[in-house]
Amino acid sequence: MNLITSLDKLLSKFEYEVLKGELNGDITELLTDTRKVSEGSLFVCIKGVNYDPHEHIDEIANNGAKVIVVEKGVIDSKNISLENVKSTTVVAANDTRSALGYIAAEYFDHPADKMKIIGVTGTKGKTTTTYMVKSVLESAGLKVGLIGTIEIVYEGTQINSVNTTPDSMVIEEQFARMVDVGCDACVMEVSSQAMLLHRVDGFTFEIGIFTNISPDHIGPNEHDSFEDYLYCKSLLFTKCRYAIINGDDEHASYILNACKCDSLTYGLNEACDLQAYDINLVNDSGLLGVTYRVKGELLMDVRVNMPGTFSVYNSMCAIAICNRLGVNADVIKKAIESAKVKGRIEMLDVPGNYTLMIDYAHNAMSLKALLISLREYNPKRLVALFGCGGNRAKGRRYAMGSVSARFADFTIITSDNPRDEEPDMIIKDIIAGYALGLQGKEAEDIDDLSEEEVNTLIDGMDHTKDKYIMIADRIEAIRYIMNNFEEGDLVVLAGKGHEDYQIIKGKKNHLDEREVVADIADEIISRQGRRDK
């Protein structure tokens, strides 16, 4: 891995002011963690929610940092003195998060310029689309890295993700490692927070993707409003050479107006450059999928072994990307058909004539979209199993309960990640939302209910007719439905998706629903075998 240590080059791509010291020589390391400060390093101060390294400049200097990059506004607003900083150079940038992106790109010798970088943004569909693109490009013989919600992965490396889009120093380092192992491209999810916090500054995307947008990530420590959320999404399209946009989204024109490059639209609308038509749902012995035809920029027939109209959009997006990169249409077609994404409408083998799938739907909006899409397959019963996270807004619980009451035929309310809360109390809130849903009421706008209101809602339910059951233990909840399914059921285990853990009282316990389903399936098959004898 080539590392650029020349100080004048590291600071060459952004505006700065030297507050103290001189600019000369090389640096030994690029850092943002005060615990790792080393002799001769360049340290960039990134103000966090609970910790601000600007307040510890003396300590950073005393520990040997050669250069400290600070944010001018923070230094001025906090009246931070540099009087005790002796031999360390202090440089002020307008925004240190943005500066870090440019410094990191220089430090790792601009690895993004040596690959095709594909950035996917949107409220829904980012993860599925990135995995589809990776699958198609690899089928075409390319080496492809991936950075996203689930993991950072490339040849010989798999790292579980902390953020959908990591900070710029992590991104540039992983780009550099991808280049070292011969990657031709990297496809990555780009969150609105990543744009807001300048995590993708310092390089240009070959292709920027917009999947869709709907109200989400609005609140404390996120976005102040939907308008801000939309604006941050649009910033990706000022940083790419080509844009591919879902032309059916009601905000597509806003994104197109923000584009600083050529673009292509995809969707079901005839005005789109790439249009899907003749859409048909497929149910082959419990394996759900969809077929359709494409016209416009490309002509082809497509089959996707994932259910729902959203699978048409996700695959259309992947087709548009890979076509832009010159992949053969036959290669695209075969790869799209075989593509699978862990925890996203992932169907599992089960003993019995019903369909069981895992999906990451963990809020009311995504659960509603999923259930509406699955309803199109006309199952005997549409069954939803889910819980809600602890130490999170109660309104999410009411909303998910209400959605399941309105759109599922039977609901199993269980635990997700209860964290520090009691599972039974979380479940009680979900049931209150379920009661509202039974009354035909949406609970998406309810932030909080008093304990009295919750009890009144639950007491007013007709439990002889209410089609739900509560089982706090998630494994037992899955065992219940696998032992009590009805032929033709479509069951979705919602909320955990790709996660292989459950957080209870501060402890992360292993829980992979794929393993749970496989173990219970073995129990059922073994029991049936004994009966046959």
Short mmCIF file of C-alpha atoms in Angstrom, two decimals, residues 45-529:
data_model
loop_
_atom_site.label_atom_id
_atom_site.label_comp_id
_atom_site.label_asym_id
_atom_site.label_seq_id
_atom_site.Cartn_x
_atom_site.Cartn_y
_atom_site.Cartn_z
CA CYS A 45 -9.77 17.01 15.17
CA ILE A 46 -13.29 15.70 14.55
CA LYS A 47 -15.85 17.07 17.00
CA GLY A 48 -18.18 14.29 18.19
CA VAL A 49 -21.42 14.27 20.17
CA ASN A 50 -19.77 13.40 23.47
CA TYR A 51 -16.09 14.20 22.90
CA ASP A 52 -14.25 17.07 21.24
CA PRO A 53 -10.49 16.63 20.65
CA HIS A 54 -10.21 20.41 20.15
CA GLU A 55 -10.40 20.65 23.94
CA HIS A 56 -7.33 18.40 24.24
CA ILE A 57 -4.97 20.05 21.76
CA ASP A 58 -2.24 20.47 24.39
CA GLU A 59 -2.33 16.75 25.17
CA ILE A 60 -2.28 15.80 21.47
CA ALA A 61 0.73 18.06 20.90
CA ASN A 62 2.56 16.77 23.98
CA ASN A 63 2.07 13.19 22.77
CA GLY A 64 4.12 13.97 19.66
CA ALA A 65 1.75 15.06 16.91
CA LYS A 66 3.68 16.97 14.24
CA VAL A 67 0.56 18.64 12.81
CA ILE A 68 -2.93 19.18 14.21
CA VAL A 69 -5.77 20.13 11.87
CA VAL A 70 -8.51 22.02 13.70
CA GLU A 71 -11.86 23.50 12.72
CA LYS A 72 -11.71 27.29 12.72
CA GLY A 73 -15.26 27.76 13.95
CA VAL A 74 -14.76 25.42 16.92
CA ILE A 75 -11.50 27.10 17.94
CA ASP A 76 -13.10 30.53 17.79
CA SER A 77 -16.40 29.62 19.49
CA LYS A 78 -14.69 27.86 22.39
CA ASN A 79 -11.83 30.39 22.65
CA ILE A 80 -9.31 27.55 22.66
CA SER A 81 -5.81 28.82 23.31
CA LEU A 82 -2.77 27.56 21.40
CA GLU A 83 -0.33 29.26 23.76
CA ASN A 84 0.97 26.00 25.25
CA VAL A 85 1.40 24.30 21.88
CA LYS A 86 5.14 24.60 21.31
CA SER A 87 6.67 22.60 18.46
CA THR A 88 3.46 21.34 16.83
CA THR A 89 2.05 23.00 13.72
CA VAL A 90 -1.65 23.88 13.95
CA VAL A 91 -3.67 24.23 10.74
CA ALA A 92 -7.27 25.50 10.62
CA ALA A 93 -9.78 24.23 8.04
CA ASN A 94 -13.36 25.41 7.55
CA ASP A 95 -14.63 21.85 8.13
CA THR A 96 -12.31 19.16 9.48
CA ARG A 97 -14.57 16.30 8.36
CA SER A 98 -14.29 17.50 4.79
CA ALA A 99 -10.56 18.18 5.18
CA LEU A 100 -10.06 14.62 6.45
CA GLY A 101 -11.56 13.26 3.24
CA TYR A 102 -9.07 15.16 1.07
CA ILE A 103 -6.13 14.39 3.37
CA ALA A 104 -7.02 10.67 3.49
CA ALA A 105 -7.36 10.51 -0.31
CA GLU A 106 -3.85 11.97 -0.65
CA TYR A 107 -2.44 9.82 2.15
CA PHE A 108 -3.58 6.58 0.47
CA ASP A 109 -2.53 7.86 -3.00
CA HIS A 110 -6.02 8.34 -4.48
CA PRO A 111 -7.14 4.68 -4.73
CA ALA A 112 -10.61 5.73 -5.99
CA ASP A 113 -8.97 6.90 -9.20
CA LYS A 114 -7.78 3.33 -9.84
CA MET A 115 -11.24 1.70 -9.65
CA LYS A 116 -14.80 2.37 -10.77
CA ILE A 117 -16.58 3.63 -7.63
CA ILE A 118 -20.37 3.18 -7.66
CA GLY A 119 -22.38 4.98 -4.97
CA VAL A 120 -25.99 4.03 -4.18
CA THR A 121 -28.20 6.34 -2.13
CA GLY A 122 -31.90 6.19 -1.25
CA THR A 123 -34.24 5.34 1.61
CA LYS A 124 -34.87 1.75 0.53
CA GLY A 125 -33.13 -0.68 -1.80
CA LYS A 126 -29.50 0.36 -1.25
CA THR A 127 -28.28 -2.93 0.22
CA THR A 128 -30.07 -5.22 -2.22
CA THR A 129 -28.95 -3.14 -5.19
CA THR A 130 -25.29 -3.12 -4.14
CA TYR A 131 -25.22 -6.90 -3.76
CA MET A 132 -26.93 -7.37 -7.11
CA VAL A 133 -24.38 -5.12 -8.79
CA LYS A 134 -21.52 -6.96 -7.13
CA SER A 135 -22.94 -10.30 -8.28
CA VAL A 136 -23.38 -9.16 -11.89
CA LEU A 137 -19.96 -7.53 -12.18
CA GLU A 138 -18.26 -10.60 -10.72
CA SER A 139 -20.13 -12.77 -13.21
CA ALA A 140 -18.56 -10.59 -15.89
CA GLY A 141 -15.11 -11.48 -14.53
CA LEU A 142 -14.41 -8.32 -12.53
CA LYS A 143 -13.07 -8.19 -8.99
CA VAL A 144 -15.47 -6.12 -6.90
CA GLY A 145 -15.37 -4.67 -3.40
CA LEU A 146 -18.47 -3.70 -1.41
CA ILE A 147 -19.01 -1.21 1.42
CA GLY A 148 -22.42 -1.13 3.04
CA THR A 149 -24.83 -1.67 5.89
CA ILE A 150 -23.98 -5.34 6.38
CA GLU A 151 -20.25 -5.50 5.72
CA ILE A 152 -17.13 -4.33 3.96
CA VAL A 153 -16.10 -7.20 1.73
CA TYR A 154 -13.56 -7.90 -0.99
CA GLU A 155 -11.20 -10.70 -1.92
CA GLY A 156 -9.99 -12.35 1.29
CA THR A 157 -11.55 -9.76 3.61
CA GLN A 158 -14.88 -9.45 5.43
CA ILE A 159 -15.47 -6.77 8.08
CA ASN A 160 -18.81 -6.30 9.83
CA SER A 161 -20.06 -2.74 9.34
CA VAL A 162 -20.60 -0.18 12.09
CA ASN A 163 -22.11 2.49 9.83
CA THR A 164 -23.78 2.20 6.43
CA THR A 165 -21.03 4.50 5.13
CA PRO A 166 -17.86 4.61 7.29
CA ASP A 167 -15.77 7.74 7.80
CA SER A 168 -13.52 8.96 5.02
CA MET A 169 -10.28 7.58 6.46
CA VAL A 170 -11.76 4.07 6.66
CA ILE A 171 -13.19 4.40 3.14
CA GLU A 172 -9.87 5.48 1.63
CA GLU A 173 -7.92 2.77 3.47
CA GLN A 174 -10.36 0.09 2.30
CA PHE A 175 -10.24 1.46 -1.26
CA ALA A 176 -6.45 1.19 -1.11
CA ARG A 177 -6.61 -2.40 0.12
CA MET A 178 -9.09 -3.23 -2.66
CA VAL A 179 -6.68 -1.79 -5.23
CA ASP A 180 -3.85 -3.86 -3.71
CA VAL A 181 -5.78 -7.12 -4.26
CA GLY A 182 -6.70 -6.16 -7.80
CA CYS A 183 -10.28 -4.90 -7.49
CA ASP A 184 -11.66 -3.28 -10.63
CA ALA A 185 -14.63 -1.66 -8.91
CA CYS A 186 -16.22 -0.92 -5.56
CA VAL A 187 -19.96 -0.57 -5.05
CA MET A 188 -21.01 1.20 -1.86
CA GLU A 189 -24.04 2.45 -0.01
CA VAL A 190 -24.00 6.21 0.55
CA SER A 191 -26.20 7.37 3.42
CA SER A 192 -27.56 10.87 3.82
CA GLN A 193 -25.53 11.10 7.04
CA ALA A 194 -22.41 10.33 5.00
CA MET A 195 -23.13 13.32 2.78
CA LEU A 196 -24.02 15.54 5.74
CA LEU A 197 -20.79 14.59 7.55
CA HIS A 198 -18.53 14.75 4.45
CA ARG A 199 -17.56 11.07 4.64
CA VAL A 200 -17.23 10.80 0.86
CA ASP A 201 -15.28 13.99 0.25
CA GLY A 202 -11.95 13.64 -1.55
CA PHE A 203 -12.95 11.47 -4.52
CA THR A 204 -15.41 11.28 -7.41
CA PHE A 205 -17.91 8.49 -8.02
CA GLU A 206 -17.95 6.94 -11.47
CA ILE A 207 -21.72 6.38 -11.12
CA GLY A 208 -24.15 7.81 -8.55
CA ILE A 209 -27.47 6.01 -7.96
CA PHE A 210 -30.77 7.30 -6.54
CA THR A 211 -33.21 4.49 -5.64
CA ASN A 212 -36.07 6.38 -3.90
CA ILE A 213 -36.79 8.59 -0.94
CA SER A 214 -39.45 8.73 1.78
CA PRO A 215 -39.52 10.30 5.26
CA ASP A 216 -36.91 8.59 7.45
CA HIS A 217 -33.87 9.48 9.58
CA ILE A 218 -35.53 12.72 10.67
CA GLY A 219 -35.03 13.69 14.30
CA PRO A 220 -32.34 14.32 16.93
CA ASN A 221 -28.79 13.61 15.69
CA GLU A 222 -30.11 12.96 12.18
CA HIS A 223 -31.90 15.42 9.86
CA ASP A 224 -33.95 18.41 10.98
CA SER A 225 -36.53 17.95 8.23
CA PHE A 226 -37.44 15.95 5.14
CA GLU A 227 -36.18 18.84 3.02
CA ASP A 228 -32.75 18.55 4.65
CA TYR A 229 -32.80 14.77 4.19
CA LEU A 230 -33.63 15.16 0.48
CA TYR A 231 -30.98 17.84 0.02
CA CYS A 232 -28.29 15.65 1.57
CA LYS A 233 -29.27 12.78 -0.74
CA SER A 234 -29.00 15.09 -3.73
CA LEU A 235 -25.40 16.06 -2.87
CA LEU A 236 -24.16 12.71 -4.20
CA PHE A 237 -25.06 13.88 -7.69
CA THR A 238 -22.65 16.78 -7.48
CA LYS A 239 -19.84 14.26 -6.92
CA CYS A 240 -20.25 11.71 -9.73
CA ARG A 241 -19.45 11.41 -13.43
CA TYR A 242 -22.78 9.77 -14.34
CA ALA A 243 -26.15 9.45 -12.58
CA ILE A 244 -28.76 6.69 -12.66
CA ILE A 245 -32.08 7.73 -11.12
CA ASN A 246 -35.41 6.06 -10.32
CA GLY A 247 -37.61 8.11 -12.62
CA ASP A 248 -40.80 6.92 -10.91
CA ASP A 249 -39.95 8.50 -7.56
CA GLU A 250 -41.93 11.68 -6.94
CA HIS A 251 -38.70 13.52 -6.10
CA ALA A 252 -36.79 12.36 -9.18
CA SER A 253 -36.99 15.83 -10.77
CA TYR A 254 -35.35 17.38 -7.69
CA ILE A 255 -32.46 14.92 -7.95
CA LEU A 256 -32.17 15.44 -11.71
CA ASN A 257 -31.99 19.20 -11.20
CA ALA A 258 -29.19 18.68 -8.68
CA CYS A 259 -27.15 16.58 -11.13
CA LYS A 260 -23.90 18.04 -12.40
CA CYS A 261 -23.45 15.22 -14.92
CA ASP A 262 -25.21 13.16 -17.60
CA SER A 263 -27.97 10.89 -16.32
CA LEU A 264 -30.32 7.99 -17.10
CA THR A 265 -33.70 7.22 -15.55
CA TYR A 266 -35.23 3.79 -14.94
CA GLY A 267 -38.68 2.69 -13.82
CA LEU A 268 -42.11 1.57 -14.99
CA ASN A 269 -43.04 4.91 -16.52
CA GLU A 270 -42.81 5.16 -20.30
CA ALA A 271 -40.89 8.42 -19.93
CA CYS A 272 -37.98 6.55 -18.31
CA ASP A 273 -34.89 5.83 -20.39
CA LEU A 274 -34.99 2.21 -19.21
CA GLN A 275 -38.50 0.85 -18.72
CA ALA A 276 -39.79 -2.37 -17.15
CA TYR A 277 -43.06 -3.75 -18.51
CA ASP A 278 -45.08 -6.99 -18.73
CA ILE A 279 -44.45 -7.67 -15.04
CA ASN A 280 -45.58 -11.04 -13.68
CA LEU A 281 -45.35 -12.49 -10.18
CA VAL A 282 -43.89 -16.00 -9.92
CA ASN A 283 -44.56 -18.62 -7.25
CA ASP A 284 -42.72 -21.88 -7.94
CA SER A 285 -43.50 -24.24 -5.05
CA GLY A 286 -43.03 -21.51 -2.47
CA LEU A 287 -40.12 -19.81 -4.24
CA LEU A 288 -41.39 -16.30 -4.90
CA GLY A 289 -40.07 -14.08 -7.65
CA VAL A 290 -40.97 -11.81 -10.52
CA THR A 291 -40.43 -11.69 -14.28
CA TYR A 292 -40.53 -8.67 -16.56
CA ARG A 293 -39.23 -7.25 -19.82
CA VAL A 294 -36.98 -4.24 -20.37
CA LYS A 295 -37.00 -1.75 -23.21
CA GLY A 296 -35.36 1.56 -23.98
CA GLU A 297 -31.59 1.75 -23.57
CA LEU A 298 -31.51 -2.06 -23.40
CA LEU A 299 -33.81 -4.88 -24.55
CA MET A 300 -34.00 -8.04 -22.43
CA ASP A 301 -36.22 -10.45 -20.47
CA VAL A 302 -35.55 -10.64 -16.74
CA ARG A 303 -36.32 -13.04 -13.91
CA VAL A 304 -35.57 -12.15 -10.29
CA ASN A 305 -35.89 -14.81 -7.59
CA MET A 306 -36.95 -12.23 -5.02
CA PRO A 307 -40.58 -11.20 -4.59
CA GLY A 308 -42.36 -7.92 -5.14
CA THR A 309 -42.40 -4.81 -7.27
CA PHE A 310 -39.48 -3.41 -5.28
CA SER A 311 -37.41 -6.31 -6.65
CA VAL A 312 -38.18 -4.99 -10.14
CA TYR A 313 -36.82 -1.57 -9.16
CA ASN A 314 -33.73 -2.98 -7.42
CA SER A 315 -32.85 -5.24 -10.33
CA MET A 316 -33.59 -2.52 -12.91
CA CYS A 317 -31.14 -0.28 -11.12
CA ALA A 318 -28.48 -3.03 -11.13
CA ILE A 319 -29.12 -3.66 -14.84
CA ALA A 320 -28.71 0.05 -15.64
CA ILE A 321 -25.41 0.23 -13.71
CA CYS A 322 -23.90 -2.87 -15.27
CA ASN A 323 -25.05 -1.91 -18.75
CA ARG A 324 -23.37 1.47 -18.28
CA LEU A 325 -20.15 -0.35 -17.36
CA GLY A 326 -20.34 -2.43 -20.53
CA VAL A 327 -21.36 -5.84 -19.13
CA ASN A 328 -22.90 -8.21 -21.71
CA ALA A 329 -26.72 -8.46 -21.53
CA ASP A 330 -26.69 -12.27 -21.25
CA VAL A 331 -24.27 -12.07 -18.31
CA ILE A 332 -26.50 -9.49 -16.61
CA LYS A 333 -29.61 -11.64 -17.12
CA LYS A 334 -28.08 -14.80 -15.59
CA ALA A 335 -26.49 -12.98 -12.69
CA ILE A 336 -29.70 -11.10 -11.78
CA GLU A 337 -31.63 -14.39 -11.70
CA SER A 338 -29.18 -16.00 -9.27
CA ALA A 339 -28.57 -12.96 -7.05
CA LYS A 340 -29.33 -13.29 -3.33
CA VAL A 341 -28.91 -10.83 -0.47
CA LYS A 342 -28.49 -11.94 3.13
CA GLY A 343 -31.42 -10.77 5.23
CA ARG A 344 -33.28 -9.04 2.43
CA ILE A 345 -36.41 -11.01 1.44
CA GLU A 346 -34.22 -14.09 1.91
CA MET A 347 -36.22 -17.29 1.52
CA LEU A 348 -35.25 -20.34 3.59
CA ASP A 349 -35.91 -24.04 3.09
CA VAL A 350 -38.50 -25.39 5.53
CA PRO A 351 -40.26 -28.75 5.93
CA GLY A 352 -43.83 -28.03 4.95
CA ASN A 353 -45.88 -26.52 2.17
CA TYR A 354 -45.46 -22.89 3.12
CA THR A 355 -42.98 -20.07 2.47
CA LEU A 356 -40.71 -18.58 5.14
CA MET A 357 -38.43 -15.62 4.59
CA ILE A 358 -36.19 -13.28 6.58
CA ASP A 359 -36.19 -9.53 6.02
CA TYR A 360 -34.57 -6.54 7.70
CA ALA A 361 -37.84 -4.53 7.80
CA HIS A 362 -37.49 -2.92 11.23
CA ASN A 363 -39.75 0.10 11.02
CA ALA A 364 -43.37 0.68 10.07
CA MET A 365 -42.62 2.08 6.64
CA SER A 366 -40.50 -0.88 5.51
CA LEU A 367 -42.80 -3.46 7.13
CA LYS A 368 -45.84 -1.95 5.41
CA ALA A 369 -44.12 -1.92 2.01
CA LEU A 370 -43.04 -5.53 2.47
CA LEU A 371 -46.45 -6.82 3.55
CA ILE A 372 -48.28 -5.01 0.76
CA SER A 373 -45.86 -6.46 -1.78
CA LEU A 374 -46.15 -10.01 -0.40
CA ARG A 375 -49.95 -9.77 -0.32
CA GLU A 376 -49.87 -9.71 -4.13
CA TYR A 377 -48.87 -13.40 -4.08
CA ASN A 378 -52.26 -14.28 -2.54
CA PRO A 379 -51.05 -16.47 0.35
CA LYS A 380 -53.56 -18.37 2.45
CA ARG A 381 -52.31 -16.34 5.41
CA LEU A 382 -49.72 -13.57 5.47
CA VAL A 383 -47.92 -14.01 8.79
CA ALA A 384 -45.61 -11.38 10.33
CA LEU A 385 -43.22 -12.14 13.19
CA PHE A 386 -41.39 -9.14 14.61
CA GLY A 387 -40.37 -7.15 17.67
CA CYS A 388 -39.02 -3.66 18.27
CA GLY A 389 -35.72 -2.38 19.64
CA GLY A 390 -35.39 -1.25 23.22
CA ASN A 391 -34.04 2.19 24.18
CA ARG A 392 -35.72 3.58 21.09
CA ALA A 393 -38.75 5.84 20.51
CA LYS A 394 -42.01 4.19 21.60
CA GLY A 395 -43.76 5.60 18.56
CA ARG A 396 -41.98 3.04 16.38
CA ARG A 397 -43.64 0.26 18.38
CA TYR A 398 -47.16 1.61 18.02
CA ALA A 399 -46.59 2.15 14.29
CA MET A 400 -45.28 -1.37 13.61
CA GLY A 401 -48.11 -2.91 15.63
CA SER A 402 -50.67 -0.88 13.71
CA VAL A 403 -49.14 -1.84 10.34
CA SER A 404 -49.17 -5.54 11.15
CA ALA A 405 -52.78 -5.42 12.35
CA ARG A 406 -53.84 -3.77 9.09
CA PHE A 407 -51.74 -5.69 6.59
CA ALA A 408 -50.98 -9.16 8.04
CA ASP A 409 -53.48 -11.97 8.64
CA PHE A 410 -51.69 -13.24 11.73
CA THR A 411 -49.01 -11.61 13.89
CA ILE A 412 -46.46 -13.06 16.30
CA ILE A 413 -45.12 -10.30 18.53
CA THR A 414 -41.72 -11.12 19.98
CA SER A 415 -38.36 -9.53 20.87
CA ASP A 416 -35.88 -7.80 18.61
CA ASN A 417 -32.99 -6.17 20.48
CA PRO A 418 -34.58 -5.30 23.85
CA ARG A 419 -31.31 -3.76 25.05
CA ASP A 420 -31.86 -2.40 28.57
CA GLU A 421 -35.67 -2.60 28.52
CA GLU A 422 -37.88 -5.47 29.59
CA PRO A 423 -39.13 -7.36 26.49
CA ASP A 424 -42.65 -7.64 27.92
CA MET A 425 -42.94 -3.85 28.20
CA ILE A 426 -41.85 -3.38 24.59
CA ILE A 427 -44.33 -6.04 23.49
CA LYS A 428 -47.07 -4.31 25.45
CA ASP A 429 -46.48 -1.11 23.47
CA ILE A 430 -46.57 -3.04 20.19
CA ILE A 431 -49.90 -4.62 21.18
CA ALA A 432 -51.30 -1.14 21.93
CA GLY A 433 -50.37 -0.13 18.39
CA TYR A 434 -51.88 -3.38 17.13
CA ALA A 435 -55.14 -2.46 18.89
CA LEU A 436 -55.15 0.88 17.08
CA GLY A 437 -54.57 -0.92 13.81
CA LEU A 438 -57.54 -3.20 14.43
CA GLN A 439 -59.62 -0.05 14.69
CA GLY A 440 -58.30 0.93 11.26
CA LYS A 441 -56.12 3.67 12.72
CA GLU A 442 -52.61 4.48 11.64
CA ALA A 443 -50.21 4.99 14.54
CA GLU A 444 -47.28 6.42 12.56
CA ASP A 445 -47.76 9.92 14.05
CA ILE A 446 -48.13 8.87 17.69
CA ASP A 447 -44.98 9.63 19.69
CA ASP A 448 -46.04 8.42 23.11
CA LEU A 449 -48.97 6.91 25.00
CA SER A 450 -49.45 6.94 28.75
CA GLU A 451 -49.51 3.62 30.60
CA GLU A 452 -53.24 4.18 31.17
CA GLU A 453 -53.85 4.67 27.44
CA VAL A 454 -51.86 1.53 26.61
CA ASN A 455 -53.84 -0.52 29.14
CA THR A 456 -57.16 0.87 27.89
CA LEU A 457 -56.32 -0.07 24.29
CA ILE A 458 -55.30 -3.59 25.24
CA ASP A 459 -58.28 -4.13 27.58
CA GLY A 460 -60.65 -3.03 24.83
CA MET A 461 -59.48 -5.73 22.39
CA ASP A 462 -61.69 -8.72 21.61
CA HIS A 463 -59.14 -11.44 22.28
CA THR A 464 -61.40 -14.13 20.84
CA LYS A 465 -61.05 -12.50 17.41
CA ASP A 466 -57.66 -10.80 17.52
CA LYS A 467 -55.27 -12.70 15.30
CA TYR A 468 -52.02 -12.34 17.16
CA ILE A 469 -49.92 -14.09 19.78
CA MET A 470 -47.10 -12.79 21.96
CA ILE A 471 -44.01 -14.93 22.61
CA ALA A 472 -41.15 -12.91 24.09
CA ASP A 473 -38.44 -15.48 23.33
CA ARG A 474 -37.65 -15.01 19.64
CA ILE A 475 -36.43 -18.58 19.13
CA GLU A 476 -39.61 -19.96 20.68
CA ALA A 477 -41.68 -17.58 18.55
CA ILE A 478 -40.04 -18.98 15.40
CA ARG A 479 -40.52 -22.53 16.68
CA TYR A 480 -44.21 -21.77 17.25
CA ILE A 481 -44.91 -20.69 13.68
CA MET A 482 -42.85 -23.50 12.17
CA ASN A 483 -44.89 -26.01 14.15
CA ASN A 484 -48.25 -24.30 13.59
CA PHE A 485 -48.16 -23.12 9.99
CA GLU A 486 -51.11 -23.61 7.67
CA GLU A 487 -50.54 -24.93 4.17
CA GLY A 488 -50.08 -22.01 1.78
CA ASP A 489 -48.91 -19.57 4.49
CA LEU A 490 -46.35 -16.90 3.68
CA VAL A 491 -44.33 -16.13 6.81
CA VAL A 492 -41.89 -13.24 7.19
CA LEU A 493 -39.45 -13.01 10.10
CA ALA A 494 -38.97 -9.24 10.17
CA GLY A 495 -36.49 -6.97 11.86
CA LYS A 496 -33.25 -8.92 12.23
CA GLY A 497 -32.34 -9.51 8.60
CA HIS A 498 -28.58 -9.91 8.28
CA GLU A 499 -27.99 -9.47 12.01
CA ASP A 500 -26.67 -12.55 13.83
CA TYR A 501 -27.07 -11.27 17.37
CA GLN A 502 -29.58 -10.07 19.95
CA ILE A 503 -28.72 -7.37 22.48
CA ILE A 504 -30.15 -8.07 25.94
CA LYS A 505 -29.13 -6.08 29.05
CA GLY A 506 -25.99 -4.78 27.40
CA LYS A 507 -24.83 -8.20 26.21
CA LYS A 508 -24.63 -9.20 22.57
CA ASN A 509 -25.91 -12.77 22.30
CA HIS A 510 -25.48 -14.87 19.17
CA LEU A 511 -28.77 -15.32 17.32
CA ASP A 512 -28.81 -16.07 13.61
CA GLU A 513 -32.33 -16.75 12.36
CA ARG A 514 -30.97 -18.91 9.53
CA GLU A 515 -29.41 -21.23 12.08
CA VAL A 516 -32.54 -21.14 14.25
CA VAL A 517 -34.78 -22.09 11.31
CA ALA A 518 -32.38 -24.87 10.23
CA ASP A 519 -32.24 -26.33 13.76
CA ILE A 520 -36.03 -26.28 14.17
CA ALA A 521 -36.43 -27.79 10.70
CA ASP A 522 -34.14 -30.65 11.78
CA GLU A 523 -36.25 -31.15 14.91
CA ILE A 524 -39.43 -31.34 12.82
CA ILE A 525 -37.92 -33.73 10.26
CA SER A 526 -36.52 -35.94 13.04
CA ARG A 527 -39.90 -36.01 14.79
CA GLN A 528 -41.69 -36.86 11.55
CA GLY A 529 -39.18 -39.64 10.91
#
